[in-house]
């Protein structure tokens, strides 16, 4: 993975927190990062080039003006007032290369002075075992602060640790092995059949969590359950959670939506064009 | 009625293997490579303009440009030569590279006549731009991909839109003539993927002036006329070209007989 800095820009040393999405059902992490970049008016500072990311290009995702600012699949933004770096990922990972990609990202974060990484992602509602409707859309988390995945700040914010996390479970241990330098995914898994307990460590957020952890960085995963559909509400929810964890004040946001959010320009067509009314 | 369980999901939604850390990777393929007619294997090329054509209308027009000379080819090992002819044909599965000498500037043209997968695009883009071929400006010609386009698309619409690297946008501001004139920008919220995206990304990263022009629809005499007109007023202004009604008739027959996206080894 190579990092290409935009002309006249540089990575700020004080931006020691990195926020990025992990691919997941409903693209929720990516929607949340879009909202944060747009609402913090974070500045694009460079591009990450990795052969494990499929190519895509587009027009500016955030602003209609000035027109034609090119968007690439993996971009780095900074909000120096919030001491934040944000990486947005717009296309999938090449099949079978998720762990390699996660290792490359972890190398980038570690060699550029990042201390805390916040991963935003979502989980399939169909896998939710203990349904609790009393508290609305709940945020779940996983942290490197303690061996069992708990973290005091997250608990104080009323979030629940991901109960399915078990660091001594075979797939979590296998991920830790893969996250080490020089390890590669074996052609055949060293386990015969995969069960329900192997599901969570198979998800992209788990690869990122394990690889960043292997670099000695503090990692917090923020997760919410959802189904495929209009996942913008979940995007808002995770963005809100990330801003609470970071302790961001109202002043750092520039939007009017619910007091702080700016809807990215590209979202006006996120679900395609309106229906052809001539049908009716 | 669509089967939501077994049908291929729309592009913004993931397949299960996309979200599985333990999906095994595909077997590695041999690397693509360039072959040039020059014996000097270290020779590099510095064209004023590199045109890379992938869309059917652009391939058809540029294939018939008589003033070009074949100088090389990009070999993608997964495409056998067995069905290709000695003299280049539009039906060949090839990526031939041509030189067009126009007074004192060199224009190179690559005609990408095979379908490069997204996974291979990064490697192919590296070969075409920035190693042995170091262009001043790049023009990429592809078609709008309906699966990635968030606006309305009708077969009756004929249009082209563009994306540019920041260096190309800056050069337009300082008076350089654009390679493609009079086009709006690709709308925000839609994307282009595949080889065209890889090529334009590489231009952006390497600080090369690059333009991607995508046209719609994929086939048709009208869209070919549009692409031809854009080229002759822009990147190929002043170039000798053969043009007559036969070209359009031939294209009409060609686009009726062949779907460029069918790629069957059964018929080699």
PDB file of C-alpha atoms in Angstrom, chain B residues 126-253:
ATOM      1  CA  UNK B 126       0.609   0.017 -14.297  1.00  0.00           C
ATOM      2  CA  UNK B 127       1.884  -1.376 -17.601  1.00  0.00           C
ATOM      3  CA  UNK B 128       0.033   1.119 -19.786  1.00  0.00           C
ATOM      4  CA  UNK B 129       0.911   4.239 -17.793  1.00  0.00           C
ATOM      5  CA  UNK B 130       4.073   5.269 -16.045  1.00  0.00           C
ATOM      6  CA  UNK B 131       6.590   2.501 -16.721  1.00  0.00           C
ATOM      7  CA  UNK B 132       7.651   2.079 -20.348  1.00  0.00           C
ATOM      8  CA  UNK B 133       4.945   4.446 -21.574  1.00  0.00           C
ATOM      9  CA  UNK B 134       5.198   7.862 -19.919  1.00  0.00           C
ATOM     10  CA  UNK B 135       2.562  10.118 -21.477  1.00  0.00           C
ATOM     11  CA  UNK B 136       2.099  13.856 -20.991  1.00  0.00           C
ATOM     12  CA  UNK B 137      -1.662  13.488 -21.239  1.00  0.00           C
ATOM     13  CA  UNK B 138      -4.020  10.513 -21.222  1.00  0.00           C
ATOM     14  CA  UNK B 139      -7.483  10.113 -22.723  1.00  0.00           C
ATOM     15  CA  UNK B 140      -9.511   7.042 -21.731  1.00  0.00           C
ATOM     16  CA  UNK B 141     -12.656   6.158 -23.666  1.00  0.00           C
ATOM     17  CA  UNK B 142     -15.225   3.819 -22.117  1.00  0.00           C
ATOM     18  CA  UNK B 143     -18.990   3.381 -21.921  1.00  0.00           C
ATOM     19  CA  UNK B 144     -21.331   4.303 -19.074  1.00  0.00           C
ATOM     20  CA  UNK B 145     -21.918   1.228 -16.896  1.00  0.00           C
ATOM     21  CA  UNK B 146     -25.639   1.073 -16.198  1.00  0.00           C
ATOM     22  CA  UNK B 147     -25.106  -0.993 -13.022  1.00  0.00           C
ATOM     23  CA  UNK B 148     -23.053   1.857 -11.499  1.00  0.00           C
ATOM     24  CA  UNK B 149     -25.041   4.804 -12.809  1.00  0.00           C
ATOM     25  CA  UNK B 150     -27.539   6.355 -10.428  1.00  0.00           C
ATOM     26  CA  UNK B 151     -29.297   8.558 -12.963  1.00  0.00           C
ATOM     27  CA  UNK B 152     -31.864   7.590 -15.588  1.00  0.00           C
ATOM     28  CA  UNK B 153     -30.561   5.869 -18.700  1.00  0.00           C
ATOM     29  CA  UNK B 154     -32.651   5.424 -21.804  1.00  0.00           C
ATOM     30  CA  UNK B 155     -31.464   3.741 -25.021  1.00  0.00           C
ATOM     31  CA  UNK B 156     -32.777   6.836 -26.818  1.00  0.00           C
ATOM     32  CA  UNK B 157     -30.378   9.115 -24.937  1.00  0.00           C
ATOM     33  CA  UNK B 158     -27.044   9.816 -26.619  1.00  0.00           C
ATOM     34  CA  UNK B 159     -24.511  11.537 -24.402  1.00  0.00           C
ATOM     35  CA  UNK B 160     -20.994  11.563 -23.052  1.00  0.00           C
ATOM     36  CA  UNK B 161     -19.625  12.871 -19.759  1.00  0.00           C
ATOM     37  CA  UNK B 162     -16.156  13.131 -18.293  1.00  0.00           C
ATOM     38  CA  UNK B 163     -13.944  12.837 -15.245  1.00  0.00           C
ATOM     39  CA  UNK B 164     -10.535  14.485 -14.999  1.00  0.00           C
ATOM     40  CA  UNK B 165      -7.505  14.336 -12.792  1.00  0.00           C
ATOM     41  CA  UNK B 166      -6.748  17.485 -10.804  1.00  0.00           C
ATOM     42  CA  UNK B 167      -3.732  18.191 -13.039  1.00  0.00           C
ATOM     43  CA  UNK B 168      -5.881  18.097 -16.152  1.00  0.00           C
ATOM     44  CA  UNK B 169      -8.419  20.432 -14.533  1.00  0.00           C
ATOM     45  CA  UNK B 170      -5.659  22.848 -13.617  1.00  0.00           C
ATOM     46  CA  UNK B 171      -4.225  22.778 -17.135  1.00  0.00           C
ATOM     47  CA  UNK B 172      -7.647  23.719 -18.529  1.00  0.00           C
ATOM     48  CA  UNK B 173      -7.693  26.709 -16.165  1.00  0.00           C
ATOM     49  CA  UNK B 174      -4.319  27.873 -17.478  1.00  0.00           C
ATOM     50  CA  UNK B 175      -5.349  27.749 -21.141  1.00  0.00           C
ATOM     51  CA  UNK B 176      -4.341  24.267 -22.344  1.00  0.00           C
ATOM     52  CA  UNK B 177      -6.845  22.995 -24.868  1.00  0.00           C
ATOM     53  CA  UNK B 178      -8.889  20.129 -23.377  1.00  0.00           C
ATOM     54  CA  UNK B 179      -8.601  16.698 -24.966  1.00  0.00           C
ATOM     55  CA  UNK B 180     -12.386  16.447 -25.011  1.00  0.00           C
ATOM     56  CA  UNK B 181     -14.446  19.629 -25.373  1.00  0.00           C
ATOM     57  CA  UNK B 182     -17.864  20.641 -24.239  1.00  0.00           C
ATOM     58  CA  UNK B 183     -18.706  17.789 -21.860  1.00  0.00           C
ATOM     59  CA  UNK B 184     -20.310  17.943 -18.445  1.00  0.00           C
ATOM     60  CA  UNK B 185     -18.797  16.138 -15.500  1.00  0.00           C
ATOM     61  CA  UNK B 186     -19.931  12.652 -14.554  1.00  0.00           C
ATOM     62  CA  UNK B 187     -22.686  13.107 -11.939  1.00  0.00           C
ATOM     63  CA  UNK B 188     -21.815  12.749  -8.264  1.00  0.00           C
ATOM     64  CA  UNK B 189     -23.102   9.529  -6.668  1.00  0.00           C
ATOM     65  CA  UNK B 190     -22.429   7.357  -9.735  1.00  0.00           C
ATOM     66  CA  UNK B 191     -19.129   5.559 -10.251  1.00  0.00           C
ATOM     67  CA  UNK B 192     -17.017   3.997 -12.980  1.00  0.00           C
ATOM     68  CA  UNK B 193     -15.167   0.792 -12.120  1.00  0.00           C
ATOM     69  CA  UNK B 194     -12.836  -1.630 -13.879  1.00  0.00           C
ATOM     70  CA  UNK B 195      -9.871  -0.821 -16.092  1.00  0.00           C
ATOM     71  CA  UNK B 196     -11.036   2.724 -16.935  1.00  0.00           C
ATOM     72  CA  UNK B 197     -11.113   3.545 -13.216  1.00  0.00           C
ATOM     73  CA  UNK B 198      -7.712   1.977 -12.638  1.00  0.00           C
ATOM     74  CA  UNK B 199      -6.191   4.001 -15.486  1.00  0.00           C
ATOM     75  CA  UNK B 200      -7.608   7.327 -14.328  1.00  0.00           C
ATOM     76  CA  UNK B 201      -6.616   6.580 -10.722  1.00  0.00           C
ATOM     77  CA  UNK B 202      -3.067   5.883 -11.847  1.00  0.00           C
ATOM     78  CA  UNK B 203      -3.001   9.210 -13.682  1.00  0.00           C
ATOM     79  CA  UNK B 204      -4.185  11.003 -10.533  1.00  0.00           C
ATOM     80  CA  UNK B 205      -1.613   9.294  -8.315  1.00  0.00           C
ATOM     81  CA  UNK B 206       1.250   9.896 -10.769  1.00  0.00           C
ATOM     82  CA  UNK B 207       0.218  13.534 -11.306  1.00  0.00           C
ATOM     83  CA  UNK B 208      -0.493  12.990 -15.010  1.00  0.00           C
ATOM     84  CA  UNK B 209      -3.096  15.013 -16.892  1.00  0.00           C
ATOM     85  CA  UNK B 210      -5.825  12.455 -17.511  1.00  0.00           C
ATOM     86  CA  UNK B 211      -9.382  12.510 -18.841  1.00  0.00           C
ATOM     87  CA  UNK B 212     -11.930   9.715 -18.811  1.00  0.00           C
ATOM     88  CA  UNK B 213     -14.808  10.085 -21.275  1.00  0.00           C
ATOM     89  CA  UNK B 214     -17.738   7.686 -20.882  1.00  0.00           C
ATOM     90  CA  UNK B 215     -20.434   7.563 -23.551  1.00  0.00           C
ATOM     91  CA  UNK B 216     -23.938   6.107 -23.771  1.00  0.00           C
ATOM     92  CA  UNK B 217     -25.367   3.888 -25.148  1.00  0.00           C
ATOM     93  CA  UNK B 218     -22.837   1.101 -25.641  1.00  0.00           C
ATOM     94  CA  UNK B 219     -23.605   0.604 -29.338  1.00  0.00           C
ATOM     95  CA  UNK B 220     -25.162   2.550 -32.166  1.00  0.00           C
ATOM     96  CA  UNK B 221     -24.221   4.756 -35.070  1.00  0.00           C
ATOM     97  CA  UNK B 222     -25.279   7.899 -33.204  1.00  0.00           C
ATOM     98  CA  UNK B 223     -22.958   7.329 -30.262  1.00  0.00           C
ATOM     99  CA  UNK B 224     -20.124   6.434 -32.634  1.00  0.00           C
ATOM    100  CA  UNK B 225     -20.682   9.714 -34.469  1.00  0.00           C
ATOM    101  CA  UNK B 226     -20.598  11.534 -31.147  1.00  0.00           C
ATOM    102  CA  UNK B 227     -17.331   9.901 -30.051  1.00  0.00           C
ATOM    103  CA  UNK B 228     -15.761  10.465 -33.474  1.00  0.00           C
ATOM    104  CA  UNK B 229     -16.755  14.129 -33.387  1.00  0.00           C
ATOM    105  CA  UNK B 230     -15.357  14.579 -29.856  1.00  0.00           C
ATOM    106  CA  UNK B 231     -12.025  13.052 -30.888  1.00  0.00           C
ATOM    107  CA  UNK B 232     -11.694  15.028 -34.125  1.00  0.00           C
ATOM    108  CA  UNK B 233     -12.437  18.304 -32.351  1.00  0.00           C
ATOM    109  CA  UNK B 234     -10.149  17.507 -29.423  1.00  0.00           C
ATOM    110  CA  UNK B 235      -7.316  15.012 -29.054  1.00  0.00           C
ATOM    111  CA  UNK B 236      -7.135  14.165 -32.779  1.00  0.00           C
ATOM    112  CA  UNK B 237      -7.726  17.661 -34.163  1.00  0.00           C
ATOM    113  CA  UNK B 238      -5.905  17.986 -37.472  1.00  0.00           C
ATOM    114  CA  UNK B 239      -5.213  14.262 -37.867  1.00  0.00           C
ATOM    115  CA  UNK B 240      -5.858  12.649 -41.261  1.00  0.00           C
ATOM    116  CA  UNK B 241      -8.627  10.146 -41.007  1.00  0.00           C
ATOM    117  CA  UNK B 242     -10.719   8.107 -43.387  1.00  0.00           C
ATOM    118  CA  UNK B 243     -14.392   8.731 -42.906  1.00  0.00           C
ATOM    119  CA  UNK B 244     -17.341   7.927 -45.053  1.00  0.00           C
ATOM    120  CA  UNK B 245     -20.738   6.306 -44.924  1.00  0.00           C
ATOM    121  CA  UNK B 246     -19.225   2.814 -45.240  1.00  0.00           C
ATOM    122  CA  UNK B 247     -17.655   3.205 -41.806  1.00  0.00           C
ATOM    123  CA  UNK B 248     -21.033   3.798 -40.253  1.00  0.00           C
ATOM    124  CA  UNK B 249     -22.692   0.979 -42.194  1.00  0.00           C
ATOM    125  CA  UNK B 250     -19.953  -1.389 -41.143  1.00  0.00           C
ATOM    126  CA  UNK B 251     -20.344  -0.323 -37.517  1.00  0.00           C
ATOM    127  CA  UNK B 252     -24.080  -0.853 -37.712  1.00  0.00           C
ATOM    128  CA  UNK B 253     -23.514  -4.419 -38.954  1.00  0.00           C
TER     129      UNK B 253
END
